[in-house]
Coordinates of C-alpha atoms and ligand atoms in Angstrom, one line a residue:
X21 CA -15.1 -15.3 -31.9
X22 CA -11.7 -14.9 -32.6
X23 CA -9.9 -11.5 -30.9
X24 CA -8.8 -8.4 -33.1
X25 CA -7.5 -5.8 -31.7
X26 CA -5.4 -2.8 -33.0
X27 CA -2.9 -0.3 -31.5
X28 CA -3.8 2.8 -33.0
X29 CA -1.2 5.6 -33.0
X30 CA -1.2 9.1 -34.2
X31 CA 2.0 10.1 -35.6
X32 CA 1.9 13.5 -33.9
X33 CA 4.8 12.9 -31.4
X34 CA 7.1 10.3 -30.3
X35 CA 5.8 7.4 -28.5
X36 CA 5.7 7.8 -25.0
X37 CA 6.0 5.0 -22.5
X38 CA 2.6 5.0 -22.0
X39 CA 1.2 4.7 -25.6
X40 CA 3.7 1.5 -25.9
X41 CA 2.2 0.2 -22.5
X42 CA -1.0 0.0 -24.6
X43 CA 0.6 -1.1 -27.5
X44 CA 1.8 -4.0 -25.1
X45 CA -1.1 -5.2 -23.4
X46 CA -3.1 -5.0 -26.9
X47 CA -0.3 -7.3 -28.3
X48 CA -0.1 -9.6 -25.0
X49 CA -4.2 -10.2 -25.8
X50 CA -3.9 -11.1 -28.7
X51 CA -1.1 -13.2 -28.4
X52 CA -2.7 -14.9 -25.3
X53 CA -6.2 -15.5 -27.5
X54 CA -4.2 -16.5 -30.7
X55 CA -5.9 -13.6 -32.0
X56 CA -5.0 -10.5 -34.4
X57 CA -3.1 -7.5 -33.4
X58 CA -3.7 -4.9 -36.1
X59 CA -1.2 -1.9 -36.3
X60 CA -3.5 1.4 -37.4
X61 CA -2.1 4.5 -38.1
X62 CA -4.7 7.4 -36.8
X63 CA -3.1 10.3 -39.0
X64 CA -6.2 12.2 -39.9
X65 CA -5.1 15.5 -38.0
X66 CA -2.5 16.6 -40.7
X67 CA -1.7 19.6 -38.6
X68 CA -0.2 17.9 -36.0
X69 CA 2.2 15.4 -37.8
X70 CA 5.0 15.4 -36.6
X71 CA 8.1 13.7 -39.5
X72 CA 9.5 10.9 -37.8
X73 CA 7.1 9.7 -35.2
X74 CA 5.8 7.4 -37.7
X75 CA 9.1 6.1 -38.1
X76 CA 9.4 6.2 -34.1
X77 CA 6.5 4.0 -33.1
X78 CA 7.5 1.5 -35.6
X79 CA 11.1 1.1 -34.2
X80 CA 9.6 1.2 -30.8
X81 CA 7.9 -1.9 -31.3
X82 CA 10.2 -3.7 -33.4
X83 CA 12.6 -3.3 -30.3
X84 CA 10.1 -4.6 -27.8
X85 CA 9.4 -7.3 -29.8
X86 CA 5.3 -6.4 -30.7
X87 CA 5.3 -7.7 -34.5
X88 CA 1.6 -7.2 -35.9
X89 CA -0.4 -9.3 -37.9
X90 CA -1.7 -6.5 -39.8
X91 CA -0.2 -3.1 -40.6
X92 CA 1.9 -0.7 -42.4
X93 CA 4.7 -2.7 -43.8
X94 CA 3.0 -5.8 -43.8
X95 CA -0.6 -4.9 -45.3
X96 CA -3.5 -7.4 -44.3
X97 CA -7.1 -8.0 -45.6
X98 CA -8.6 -4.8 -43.9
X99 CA -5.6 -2.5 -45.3
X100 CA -5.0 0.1 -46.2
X101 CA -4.0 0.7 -42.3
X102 CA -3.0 4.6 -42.8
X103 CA -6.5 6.7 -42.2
X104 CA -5.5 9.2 -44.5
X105 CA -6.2 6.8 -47.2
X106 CA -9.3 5.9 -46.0
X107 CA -11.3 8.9 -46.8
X108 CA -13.3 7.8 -48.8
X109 CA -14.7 5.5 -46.0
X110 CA -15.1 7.9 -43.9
X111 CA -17.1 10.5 -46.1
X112 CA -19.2 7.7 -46.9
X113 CA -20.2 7.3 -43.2
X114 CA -20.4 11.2 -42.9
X115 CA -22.7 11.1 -45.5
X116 CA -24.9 8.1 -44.5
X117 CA -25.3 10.1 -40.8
X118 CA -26.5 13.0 -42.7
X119 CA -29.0 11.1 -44.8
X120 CA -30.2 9.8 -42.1
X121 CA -30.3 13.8 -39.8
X122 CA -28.3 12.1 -37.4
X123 CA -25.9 14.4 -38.2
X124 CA -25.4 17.9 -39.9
X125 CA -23.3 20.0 -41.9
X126 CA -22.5 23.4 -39.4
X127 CA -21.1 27.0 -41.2
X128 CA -20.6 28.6 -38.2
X129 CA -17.0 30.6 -38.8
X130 CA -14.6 30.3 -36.0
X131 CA -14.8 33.6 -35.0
X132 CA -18.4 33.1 -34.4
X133 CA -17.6 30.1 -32.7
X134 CA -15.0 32.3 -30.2
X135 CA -17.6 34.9 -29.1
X136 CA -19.9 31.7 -28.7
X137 CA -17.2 30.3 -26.4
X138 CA -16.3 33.8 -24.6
X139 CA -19.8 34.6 -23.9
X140 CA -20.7 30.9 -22.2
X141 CA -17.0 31.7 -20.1
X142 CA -18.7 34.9 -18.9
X143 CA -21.4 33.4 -17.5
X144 CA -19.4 30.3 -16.1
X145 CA -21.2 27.8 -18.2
X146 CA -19.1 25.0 -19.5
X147 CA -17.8 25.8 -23.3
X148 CA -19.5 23.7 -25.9
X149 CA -21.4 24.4 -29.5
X150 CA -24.5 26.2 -29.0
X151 CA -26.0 24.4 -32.1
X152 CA -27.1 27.3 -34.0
X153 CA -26.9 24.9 -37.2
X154 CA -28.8 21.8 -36.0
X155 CA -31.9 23.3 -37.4
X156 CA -30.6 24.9 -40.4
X157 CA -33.7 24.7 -43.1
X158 CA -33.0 24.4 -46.6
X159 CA -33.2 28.0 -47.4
X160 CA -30.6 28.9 -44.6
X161 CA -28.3 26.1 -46.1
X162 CA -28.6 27.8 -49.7
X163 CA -27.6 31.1 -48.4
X164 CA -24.5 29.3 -46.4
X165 CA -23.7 27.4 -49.1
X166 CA -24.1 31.0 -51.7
X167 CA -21.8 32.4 -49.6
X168 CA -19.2 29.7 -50.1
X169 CA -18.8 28.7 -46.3
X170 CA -16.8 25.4 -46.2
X171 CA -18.9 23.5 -43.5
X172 CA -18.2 20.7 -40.8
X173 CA -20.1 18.0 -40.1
X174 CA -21.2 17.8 -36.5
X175 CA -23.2 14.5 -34.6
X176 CA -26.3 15.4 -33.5
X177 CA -26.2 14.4 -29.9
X178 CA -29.2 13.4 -28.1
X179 CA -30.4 16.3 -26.2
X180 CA -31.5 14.0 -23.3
X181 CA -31.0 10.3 -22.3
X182 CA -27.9 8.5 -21.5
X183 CA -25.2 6.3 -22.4
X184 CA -23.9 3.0 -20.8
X185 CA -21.5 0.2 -21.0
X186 CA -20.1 -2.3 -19.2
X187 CA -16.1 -1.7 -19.5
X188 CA -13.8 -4.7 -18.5
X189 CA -11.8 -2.9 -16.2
X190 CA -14.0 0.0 -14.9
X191 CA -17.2 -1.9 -15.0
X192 CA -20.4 -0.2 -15.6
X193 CA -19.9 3.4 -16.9
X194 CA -23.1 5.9 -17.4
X195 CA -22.6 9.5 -19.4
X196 CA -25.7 11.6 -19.7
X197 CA -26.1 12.8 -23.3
X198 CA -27.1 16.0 -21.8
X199 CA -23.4 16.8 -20.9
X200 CA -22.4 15.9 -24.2
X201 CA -22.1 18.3 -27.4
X202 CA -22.2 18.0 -31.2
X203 CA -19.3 17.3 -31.5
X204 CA -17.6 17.4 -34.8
X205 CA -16.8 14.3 -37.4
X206 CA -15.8 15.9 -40.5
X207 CA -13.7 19.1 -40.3
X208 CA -13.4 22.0 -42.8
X209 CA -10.6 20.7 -44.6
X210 CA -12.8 17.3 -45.6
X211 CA -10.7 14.7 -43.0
X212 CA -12.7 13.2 -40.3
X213 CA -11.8 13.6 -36.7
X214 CA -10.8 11.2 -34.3
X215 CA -14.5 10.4 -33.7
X216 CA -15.4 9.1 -36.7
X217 CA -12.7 7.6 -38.1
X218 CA -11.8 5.5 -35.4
X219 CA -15.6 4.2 -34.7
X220 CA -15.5 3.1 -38.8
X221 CA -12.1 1.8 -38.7
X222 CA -13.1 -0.3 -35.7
X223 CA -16.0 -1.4 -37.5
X224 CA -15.0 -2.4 -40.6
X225 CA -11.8 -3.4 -39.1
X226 CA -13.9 -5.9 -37.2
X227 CA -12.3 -5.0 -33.8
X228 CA -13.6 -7.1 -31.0
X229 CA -11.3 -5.6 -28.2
X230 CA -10.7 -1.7 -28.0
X231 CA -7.7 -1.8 -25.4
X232 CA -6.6 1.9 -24.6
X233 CA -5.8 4.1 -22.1
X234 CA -8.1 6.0 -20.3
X235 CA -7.7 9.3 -21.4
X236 CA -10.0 7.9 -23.6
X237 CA -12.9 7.3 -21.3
X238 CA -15.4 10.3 -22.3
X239 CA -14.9 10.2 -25.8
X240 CA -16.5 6.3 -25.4
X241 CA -20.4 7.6 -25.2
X242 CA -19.7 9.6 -28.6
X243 CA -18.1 6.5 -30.0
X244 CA -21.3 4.9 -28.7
X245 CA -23.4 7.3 -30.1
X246 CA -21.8 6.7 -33.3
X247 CA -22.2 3.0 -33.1
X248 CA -25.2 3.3 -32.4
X249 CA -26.4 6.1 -35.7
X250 CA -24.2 4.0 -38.0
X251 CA -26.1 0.3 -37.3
X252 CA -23.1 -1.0 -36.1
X253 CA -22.6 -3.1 -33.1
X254 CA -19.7 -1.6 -30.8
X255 CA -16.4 -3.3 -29.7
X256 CA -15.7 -4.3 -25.9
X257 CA -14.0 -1.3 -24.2
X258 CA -10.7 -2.2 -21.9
X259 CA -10.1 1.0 -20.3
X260 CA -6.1 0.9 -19.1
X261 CA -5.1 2.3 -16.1
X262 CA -3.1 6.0 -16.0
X263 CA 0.5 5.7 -15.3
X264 CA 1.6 8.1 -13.2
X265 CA 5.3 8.9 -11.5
X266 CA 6.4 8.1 -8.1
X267 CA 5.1 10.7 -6.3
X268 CA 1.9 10.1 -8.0
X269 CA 1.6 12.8 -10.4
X270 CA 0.8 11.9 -13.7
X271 CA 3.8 10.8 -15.8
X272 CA 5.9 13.4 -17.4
X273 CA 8.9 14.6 -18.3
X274 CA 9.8 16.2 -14.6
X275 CA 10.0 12.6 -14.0
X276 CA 12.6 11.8 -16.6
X277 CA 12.6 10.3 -19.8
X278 CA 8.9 9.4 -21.1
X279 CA 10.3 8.5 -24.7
X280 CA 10.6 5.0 -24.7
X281 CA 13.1 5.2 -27.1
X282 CA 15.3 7.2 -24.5
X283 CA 15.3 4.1 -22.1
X284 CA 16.8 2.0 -25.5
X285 CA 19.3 4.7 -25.6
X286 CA 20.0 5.1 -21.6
X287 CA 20.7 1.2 -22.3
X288 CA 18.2 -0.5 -21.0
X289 CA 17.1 -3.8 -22.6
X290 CA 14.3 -4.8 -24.4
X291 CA 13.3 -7.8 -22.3
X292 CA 13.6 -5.6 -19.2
X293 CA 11.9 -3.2 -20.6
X294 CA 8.5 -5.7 -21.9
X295 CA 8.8 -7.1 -18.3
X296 CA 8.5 -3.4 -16.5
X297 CA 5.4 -2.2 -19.0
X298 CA 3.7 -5.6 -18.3
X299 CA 3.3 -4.9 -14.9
X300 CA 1.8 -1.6 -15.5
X301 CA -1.5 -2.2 -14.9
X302 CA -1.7 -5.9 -14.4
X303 CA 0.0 -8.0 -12.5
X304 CA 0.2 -12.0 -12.5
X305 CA -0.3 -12.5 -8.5
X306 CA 0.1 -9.2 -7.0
X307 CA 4.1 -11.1 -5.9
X308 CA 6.2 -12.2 -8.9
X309 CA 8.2 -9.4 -10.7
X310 CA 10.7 -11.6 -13.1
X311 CA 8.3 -12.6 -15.7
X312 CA 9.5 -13.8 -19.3
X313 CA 8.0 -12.8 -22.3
X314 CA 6.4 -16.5 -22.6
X315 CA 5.1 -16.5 -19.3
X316 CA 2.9 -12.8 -20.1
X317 CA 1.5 -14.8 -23.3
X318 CA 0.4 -17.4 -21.4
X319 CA -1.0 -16.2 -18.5
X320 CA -2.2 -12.7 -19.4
X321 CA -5.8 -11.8 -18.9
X322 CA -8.3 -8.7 -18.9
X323 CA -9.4 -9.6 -15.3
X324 CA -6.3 -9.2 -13.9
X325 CA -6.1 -5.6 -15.4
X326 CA -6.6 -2.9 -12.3
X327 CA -8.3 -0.1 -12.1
X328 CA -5.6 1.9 -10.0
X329 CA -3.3 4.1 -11.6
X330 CA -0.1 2.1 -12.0
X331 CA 3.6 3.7 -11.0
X332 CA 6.4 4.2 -13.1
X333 CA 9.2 3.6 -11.1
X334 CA 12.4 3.9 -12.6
X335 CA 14.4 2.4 -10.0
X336 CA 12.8 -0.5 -10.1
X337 CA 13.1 -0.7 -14.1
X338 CA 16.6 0.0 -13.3
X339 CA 17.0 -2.7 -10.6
X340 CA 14.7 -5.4 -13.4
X341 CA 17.5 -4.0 -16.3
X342 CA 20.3 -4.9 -13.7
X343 CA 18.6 -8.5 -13.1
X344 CA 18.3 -8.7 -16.9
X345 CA 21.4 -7.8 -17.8
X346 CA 22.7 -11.1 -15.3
X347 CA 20.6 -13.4 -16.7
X348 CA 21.9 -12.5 -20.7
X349 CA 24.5 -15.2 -22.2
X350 CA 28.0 -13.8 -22.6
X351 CA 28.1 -13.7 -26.0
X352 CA 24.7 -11.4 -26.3
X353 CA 26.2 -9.3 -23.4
X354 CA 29.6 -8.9 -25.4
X355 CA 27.3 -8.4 -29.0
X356 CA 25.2 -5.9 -26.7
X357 CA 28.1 -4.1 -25.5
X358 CA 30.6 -3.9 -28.6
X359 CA 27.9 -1.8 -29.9
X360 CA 27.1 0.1 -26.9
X361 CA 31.0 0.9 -26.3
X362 CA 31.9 1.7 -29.8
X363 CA 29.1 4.8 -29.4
X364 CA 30.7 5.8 -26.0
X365 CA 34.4 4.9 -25.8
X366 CA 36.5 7.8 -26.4
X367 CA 36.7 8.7 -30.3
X368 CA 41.1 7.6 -30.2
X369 CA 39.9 4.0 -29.4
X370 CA 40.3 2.3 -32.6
X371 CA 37.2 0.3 -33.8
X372 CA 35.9 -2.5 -34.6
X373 CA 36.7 -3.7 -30.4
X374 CA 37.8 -7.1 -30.9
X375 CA 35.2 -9.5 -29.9
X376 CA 37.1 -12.1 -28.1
X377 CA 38.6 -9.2 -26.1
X378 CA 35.4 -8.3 -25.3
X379 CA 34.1 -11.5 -24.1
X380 CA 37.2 -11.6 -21.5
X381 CA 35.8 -8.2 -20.4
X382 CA 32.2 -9.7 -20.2
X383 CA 32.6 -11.6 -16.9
X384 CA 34.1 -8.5 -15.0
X385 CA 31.0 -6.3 -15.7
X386 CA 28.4 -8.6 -15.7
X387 CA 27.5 -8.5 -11.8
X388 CA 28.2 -4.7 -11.7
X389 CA 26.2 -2.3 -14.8
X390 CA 22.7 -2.5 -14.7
X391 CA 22.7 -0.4 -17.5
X392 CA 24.3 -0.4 -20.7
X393 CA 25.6 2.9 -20.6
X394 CA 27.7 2.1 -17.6
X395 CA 30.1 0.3 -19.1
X396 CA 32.1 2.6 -21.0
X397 CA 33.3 4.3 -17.4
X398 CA 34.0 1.0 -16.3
X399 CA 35.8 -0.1 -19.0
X400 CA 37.4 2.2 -20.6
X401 CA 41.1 1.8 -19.3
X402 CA 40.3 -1.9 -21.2
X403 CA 40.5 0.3 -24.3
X404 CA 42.6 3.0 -24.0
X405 CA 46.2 1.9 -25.8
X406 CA 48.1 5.5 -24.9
X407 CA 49.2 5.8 -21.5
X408 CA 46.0 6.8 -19.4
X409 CA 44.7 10.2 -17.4
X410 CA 44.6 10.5 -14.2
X411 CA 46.1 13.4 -11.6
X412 CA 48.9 11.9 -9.5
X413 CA 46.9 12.7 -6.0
X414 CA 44.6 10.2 -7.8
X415 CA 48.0 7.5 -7.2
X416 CA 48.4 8.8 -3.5
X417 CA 44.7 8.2 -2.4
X418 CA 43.4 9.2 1.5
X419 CA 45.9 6.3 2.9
X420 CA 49.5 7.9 1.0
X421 CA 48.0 11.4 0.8
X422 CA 51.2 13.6 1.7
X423 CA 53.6 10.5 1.8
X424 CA 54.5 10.3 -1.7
X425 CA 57.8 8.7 -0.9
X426 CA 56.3 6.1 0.5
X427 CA 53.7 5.5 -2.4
X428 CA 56.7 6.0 -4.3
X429 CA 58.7 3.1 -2.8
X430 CA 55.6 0.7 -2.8
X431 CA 54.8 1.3 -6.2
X432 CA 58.9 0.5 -7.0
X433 CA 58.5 -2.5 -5.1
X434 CA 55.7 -3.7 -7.1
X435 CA 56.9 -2.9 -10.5
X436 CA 60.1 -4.9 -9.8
X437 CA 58.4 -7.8 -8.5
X438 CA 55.8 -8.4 -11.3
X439 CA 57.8 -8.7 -14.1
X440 CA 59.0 -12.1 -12.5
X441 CA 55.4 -13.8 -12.5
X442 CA 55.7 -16.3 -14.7
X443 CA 51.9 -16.9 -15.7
X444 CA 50.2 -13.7 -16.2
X445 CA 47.2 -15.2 -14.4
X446 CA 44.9 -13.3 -11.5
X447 CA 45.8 -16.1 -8.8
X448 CA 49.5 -15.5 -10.0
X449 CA 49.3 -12.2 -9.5
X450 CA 47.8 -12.1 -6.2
X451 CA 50.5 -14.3 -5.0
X452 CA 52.8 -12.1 -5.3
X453 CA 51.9 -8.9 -4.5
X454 CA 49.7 -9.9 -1.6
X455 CA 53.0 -11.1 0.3
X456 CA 54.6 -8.2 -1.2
X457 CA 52.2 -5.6 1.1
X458 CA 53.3 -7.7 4.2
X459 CA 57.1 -7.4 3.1
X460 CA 56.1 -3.3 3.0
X461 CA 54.1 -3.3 6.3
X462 CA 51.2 -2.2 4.3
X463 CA 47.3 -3.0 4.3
X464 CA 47.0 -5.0 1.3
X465 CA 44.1 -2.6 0.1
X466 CA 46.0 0.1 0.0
X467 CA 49.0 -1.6 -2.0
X468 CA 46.2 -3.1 -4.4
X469 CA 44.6 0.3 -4.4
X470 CA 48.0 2.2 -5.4
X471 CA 48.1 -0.9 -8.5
X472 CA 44.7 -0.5 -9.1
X473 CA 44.9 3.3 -10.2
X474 CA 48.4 2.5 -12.0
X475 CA 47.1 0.4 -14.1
X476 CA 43.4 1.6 -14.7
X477 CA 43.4 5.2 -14.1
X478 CA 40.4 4.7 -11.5
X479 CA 39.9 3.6 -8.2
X480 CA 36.3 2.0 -8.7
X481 CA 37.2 -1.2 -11.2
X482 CA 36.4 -4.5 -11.5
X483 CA 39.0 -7.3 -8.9
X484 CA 42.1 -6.3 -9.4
X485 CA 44.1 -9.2 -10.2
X486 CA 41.1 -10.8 -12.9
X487 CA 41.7 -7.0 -14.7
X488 CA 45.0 -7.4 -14.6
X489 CA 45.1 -10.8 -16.5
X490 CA 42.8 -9.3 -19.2
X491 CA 45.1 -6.4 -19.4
X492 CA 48.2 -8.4 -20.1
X493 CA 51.4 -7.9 -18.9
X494 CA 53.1 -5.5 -21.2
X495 CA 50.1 -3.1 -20.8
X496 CA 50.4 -3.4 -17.5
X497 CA 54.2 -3.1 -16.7
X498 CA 53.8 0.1 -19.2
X499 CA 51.3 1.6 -17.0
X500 CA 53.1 0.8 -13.5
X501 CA 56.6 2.4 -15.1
X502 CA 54.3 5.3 -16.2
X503 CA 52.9 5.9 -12.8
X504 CA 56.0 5.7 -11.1
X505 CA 57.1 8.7 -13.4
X506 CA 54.1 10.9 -12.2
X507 CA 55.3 10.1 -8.8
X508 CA 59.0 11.0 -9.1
Ligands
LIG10 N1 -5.3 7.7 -32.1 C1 -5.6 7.5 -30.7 C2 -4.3 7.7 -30.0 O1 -3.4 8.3 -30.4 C3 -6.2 6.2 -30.5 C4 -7.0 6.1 -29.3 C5 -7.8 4.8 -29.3 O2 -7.2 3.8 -29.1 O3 -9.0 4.9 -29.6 O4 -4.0 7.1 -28.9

């Protein structure tokens, strides 16, 4: 048997972190089995579309790297892949159910439906359909139909009995039919519900796998049901495990962002990001955290998916981006962060940033962002060509706080020494202001610290000296002369 399995979306929001996680282990299966990942788009509520989520989910897994083998975009023998043009399939099914009373058309009007629903809350009972149409005969249908009620289509659920199935990760799962309701698979407006469309598309999709989360759990025995009216044989059922936040609630926005597209734009990287939704909900030895896109292929199974609610812990994606972001080439770090810098620099900093610049910048900040969008504030003075902002106290620190003569002097000192370093080179530079602080009777921190806001604007920088060399000497020298203005 070869695998196919499908990441179904509705394009009624954007893609949560959660919907991608299933998006991700569907993909890693398929992968693993050399199988089919099929991309379906479930947009059959057209009330709830929302314009760009479509749009959303795709980019979502273009930037994680999922590419499907069949799909919007790249079609495929089972196409089209949008339900809404799939109707027809659909009302061909409805149909069939019908023919067959396994399922029937319902005119109850909404408001009917309400008092149904407010009576059954009165007496505590659980809403559901109290199947006034099941047993329409034909002469009630005439009159409905006389009267020009636009029907549904409801299943007509076994009033006793049960349903079963073995799930991969939740093992054997029983729901008695008599908790169940006729439910509806056609609405008023002709399109099918979730129900139905999703059993069919699975069907003639040929679907081996259905991999999703479990939210989806008790709309299985309707699926089942479905399966089961229709002469079709059903699909495996991988039930993944709820994500929830740290403190164990289920994920959502109180917890930060849940668009995955937000962690793309709070710079975190794709590869971090694969690693971190990988372990949601499986792991490969309960131990090994750094696993490479390669490694999930090959080793991923269903068995090792738990049942357990997984936990989305930012900080450790954060602390996996920072381990990431180490492990990237120069050159992809300098790509990465030319365009990450040109959104966040200040607007007077002229772009394009010069690449090669860039890559001299690369080892400075390498060892010290672990996101993205850290580097701007710890770069920026890299940039900045006028001369730079900072209040003077900034200069005088905790150590020359109130002794601004003294700042004063060491800062003099230093500008006059420097311009006579020869080679404008970090171990240069060190050697001569280190003796310089000794000459002063100061702490060499605190003469490197007085430097170190001259020519940077900030007292948290990469090492001194290495910044300095990057800086160059003229832009340096500009910025020490500037500072000691401020302090005179
Ligand atoms: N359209 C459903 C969703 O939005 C699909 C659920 C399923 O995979 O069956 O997640």
């Amino acid at each position: 048997m070869t695998v196919r399995v499908r990441f179904a979306p509705s394009p009624t929001g954007i893609p949560h972190v959660g919907n991608i996680r299933t998006a991700l282990f569907n993909w890693l299966f398929a992968r693993h089995e050399g199988g089919s990942f099929v991309l379906r788009i479930e947009d059959t509520d057209q009330t709830r579309l929302v314009p760009g989520a479509l749009d959303a989910i795709i980019d979502s897994l273009r930037w994680l790297g999922l590419d499907w083998d069949e799909g919007p975009e790249v079609d495929g023998p089972y196409g089209p892949y949008h339900q809404s043009q799939r109707l027809e399939h659909y009302r061909r099914a409805a149909e069939g159910l019908i023919a067959k009373d396994a399922a029937y058309r319902c005119y109850c009007s909404p408001e009917r439906l309400e008092q149904v629903r407010a009576e059954q809350a009165r007496r505590k009972e659980p809403p559901r359909y109290d199947r006034r149409c099941r047993n329409l005969n034909e002469d009630d249908r005439a009159q409905e139909e006389a009267k020009g009620t636009v029907p549904v289509v409801r299943f007509k659920t076994p009033l006793s009995g049960r349903e079963e199935f073995d799930d991969i990760v939740r093992g054997h799962v029983v729901f008695e039919n008599e908790t169940l309701d006729d439910f509806i698979i056609v609405k008023s407006d002709g399109f099918p519900t979730y129900h139905l469309a999703n059993v069919v598309d699975d069907h003639l999709m040929e679907i081996t796998h259905v991999l999703r989360a479990e939210e989806w759990l008790p709309s299985t025995p309707r699926h089942l049901l479905l399966y089961d009216a229709l002469g079709y044989a059903a699909p495996q059922f991988v039930h993944l495990p709820m994500i929830l936040g740290s403190d164990r609630a289920k994920l959502s926005k109180r917890h930060g962002a849940v668009s995955l597209l937000e962690y793309r734009r709070q710079g975190y990287l794709p590869e971090a990001m694969f690693n971190f939704l990988g372990l949601l909900g499986w792991s490969l030895d309960d131990r090994t955290e750094i696993i490479s896109r390669e490694e999930f292929i090959r080793y991923f199974s269903l068995e090792r998916i738990v049942k357990n609610p997984a936990i989305f812990d930012v900080e450790k994606l954060t602390w996996m981006n920072g381990v990431y972001v180490r492990a990237l080439s120069p050159e992809r770090l300098a790509e990465l962060l030319i365009e990450r810098l040109e959104e966040d620099l200040p607007p007077d900093v002229p772009r394009p940033l010069d690449r090669d610049y860039v890559l001299r910048i690369v080892p400075l900040v390498q060892e010290r962002i672990k996101r993205l969008d850290e580097a701007a504030v710890l770069t920026v003075f890299f940039f900045v060509e006028g001369p730079l902002e900072y209040p003077p106290e900034l200069l005088l620190g905790k150590r020359f706080a109130g002794k601004r003569d003294e700042a004063r002097r060491a800062l003099e000192s230093a500008t006059s020494r420097l311009p006579a370093v020869d080679r404008w080179e970090h171990d240069a530079l060190e050697g001569a202001l280190r003796p310089l602080a000794e000459e002063l009777g100061l702490k060499a921190g605190d003469l490197f610290m007085l430097v170190r806001v001259a020519v940077t604007g900030q007292t948290a920088t990469p090492p001194l000296f290495e910044t300095m060399e990057v800086l160059g000497r003229e832009r340096c020298l500009a910025r020490l002369d500037d500072a000691l203005h401020r302090l005179t």
